[in-house]
One Martini backbone bead per residue (centre of mass of N, CA, C, O) as a GRO file, in nm:
protein
  115
    1HIS     BB    1  -1.207   0.225   0.766
    2PHE     BB    2  -1.338   0.465   0.570
    3GLY     BB    3  -1.065   0.578   0.472
    4HIS     BB    4  -0.964   0.313   0.346
    5SER     BB    5  -1.200   0.265   0.155
    6ASN     BB    6  -1.159   0.530  -0.001
    7ALA     BB    7  -0.873   0.467  -0.099
    8LEU     BB    8  -0.950   0.212  -0.258
    9ARG     BB    9  -1.147   0.351  -0.448
   10GLN     BB   10  -0.943   0.551  -0.573
   11ALA     BB   11  -0.738   0.343  -0.673
   12ARG     BB   12  -0.932   0.187  -0.859
   13ALA     BB   13  -1.013   0.442  -1.037
   14ALA     BB   14  -0.704   0.468  -1.155
   15GLY     BB   15  -0.789   0.180  -1.274
   16THR     BB   16  -0.848  -0.184  -1.347
   17TYR     BB   17  -0.643  -0.303  -1.118
   18LEU     BB   18  -0.614  -0.406  -0.770
   19VAL     BB   19  -0.315  -0.406  -0.582
   20VAL     BB   20  -0.246  -0.497  -0.245
   21GLY     BB   21  -0.028  -0.407   0.009
   22LEU     BB   22   0.040  -0.610   0.293
   23ILE     BB   23   0.157  -0.527   0.591
   24GLY     BB   24   0.328  -0.641   0.837
   25ASP     BB   25   0.333  -0.617   1.171
   26ASP     BB   26   0.643  -0.589   1.222
   27ASP     BB   27   0.685  -0.357   1.014
   28ILE     BB   28   0.500  -0.157   1.154
   29VAL     BB   29   0.640  -0.143   1.424
   30ARG     BB   30   0.920  -0.057   1.317
   31ASN     BB   31   0.799   0.218   1.167
   32LYS     BB   32   0.561   0.322   1.393
   33GLY     BB   33   0.584   0.177   1.707
   34SER     BB   34   0.308   0.015   1.653
   35PRO     BB   35   0.049  -0.171   1.636
   36PRO     BB   36  -0.206  -0.265   1.480
   37VAL     BB   37  -0.535  -0.288   1.538
   38MET     BB   38  -0.516  -0.508   1.321
   39PRO     BB   39  -0.429  -0.793   1.228
   40MET     BB   40  -0.332  -0.935   0.941
   41SER     BB   41  -0.560  -1.148   0.923
   42GLU     BB   42  -0.791  -0.930   0.930
   43ARG     BB   43  -0.693  -0.748   0.698
   44LEU     BB   44  -0.715  -0.967   0.482
   45ILE     BB   45  -1.016  -1.014   0.496
   46ALA     BB   46  -1.100  -0.724   0.432
   47LEU     BB   47  -0.963  -0.706   0.154
   48LYS     BB   48  -1.094  -0.962   0.018
   49SER     BB   49  -1.396  -0.822   0.068
   50CYS     BB   50  -1.331  -0.594  -0.117
   51LYS     BB   51  -1.459  -0.456  -0.415
   52PHE     BB   52  -1.179  -0.298  -0.503
   53VAL     BB   53  -1.022  -0.570  -0.470
   54ASP     BB   54  -0.822  -0.813  -0.656
   55GLU     BB   55  -0.540  -0.813  -0.488
   56VAL     BB   56  -0.295  -0.963  -0.254
   57ILE     BB   57   0.006  -0.871  -0.086
   58GLU     BB   58   0.171  -1.040   0.135
   59ASN     BB   59   0.416  -0.893   0.313
   60ALA     BB   60   0.470  -0.619   0.244
   61PRO     BB   61   0.672  -0.365   0.238
   62TYR     BB   62   0.709  -0.055   0.368
   63ASP     BB   63   0.965  -0.046   0.192
   64LEU     BB   64   1.024   0.040  -0.143
   65THR     BB   65   1.240  -0.115  -0.288
   66PRO     BB   66   1.398  -0.172  -0.574
   67GLU     BB   67   1.337  -0.478  -0.577
   68PHE     BB   68   1.029  -0.464  -0.522
   69THR     BB   69   0.958  -0.273  -0.754
   70ARG     BB   70   1.045  -0.467  -0.976
   71LYS     BB   71   0.842  -0.689  -0.897
   72LEU     BB   72   0.590  -0.524  -0.953
   73LYS     BB   73   0.650  -0.497  -1.260
   74THR     BB   74   0.717  -0.800  -1.345
   75HIS     BB   75   0.516  -0.989  -1.178
   76TYR     BB   76   0.247  -0.783  -1.136
   77LYS     BB   77   0.218  -0.548  -1.351
   78ILE     BB   78   0.278  -0.265  -1.232
   79ASP     BB   79   0.249   0.083  -1.296
   80TYR     BB   80   0.151   0.183  -0.998
   81VAL     BB   81   0.161   0.369  -0.697
   82VAL     BB   82  -0.066   0.416  -0.418
   83HIS     BB   83  -0.119   0.711  -0.205
   84GLY     BB   84  -0.153   0.919   0.017
   85ASP     BB   85  -0.080   1.268   0.113
   86ASP     BB   86   0.084   1.138   0.325
   87PRO     BB   87   0.350   1.065   0.492
   88CYS     BB   88   0.605   0.791   0.442
   89ILE     BB   89   0.813   0.690   0.701
   90THR     BB   90   1.081   0.544   0.799
   91CYS     BB   91   1.283   0.451   1.064
   92ASP     BB   92   1.532   0.609   0.889
   93GLY     BB   93   1.378   0.873   0.739
   94LYS     BB   94   1.253   0.768   0.476
   95ASP     BB   95   1.094   0.741   0.184
   96ALA     BB   96   0.898   0.468   0.103
   97TYR     BB   97   0.846   0.595  -0.217
   98ALA     BB   98   1.106   0.685  -0.371
   99THR     BB   99   1.138   0.480  -0.602
  100ALA     BB  100   0.862   0.521  -0.738
  101LYS     BB  101   0.909   0.822  -0.790
  102GLU     BB  102   1.171   0.800  -0.963
  103LEU     BB  103   1.002   0.603  -1.179
  104GLY     BB  104   0.700   0.715  -1.215
  105MET     BB  105   0.503   0.516  -1.000
  106PHE     BB  106   0.342   0.762  -0.859
  107LYS     BB  107   0.029   0.811  -0.677
  108THR     BB  108  -0.202   1.046  -0.552
  109ILE     BB  109  -0.431   1.064  -0.286
  110LYS     BB  110  -0.693   1.163  -0.102
  111ARG     BB  111  -0.770   1.221   0.199
  112THR     BB  112  -0.993   1.177   0.444
  113GLU     BB  113  -1.182   1.382   0.594
  114GLY     BB  114  -1.159   1.359   0.955
  115ILE     BB  115  -0.940   1.089   0.974
   0.00000   0.00000   0.00000
């Protein structure tokens, strides 16, 4: 929807190359309690066709563990992680972006009003 497109636009404007982590359906169900409106295959097509997105990491974890965050820095050469200003809590109640925040790798963008 427009809110996601706006988030991608803001994230791209914050840097020069946008790599998007696409969370798998099972991980979304585990952490949010219900499946996404669009299955991963459709979300992948949408992301790959978006003019703001340069690269997609398929099956990115919902929870950015220390191991995955290190991979983002070393393998993908990512400087920071961007997410909306809404909380992102894992199924066990922790902040999904805690590691990125602790490492100073987290930037917040504004959510689209009304969505």
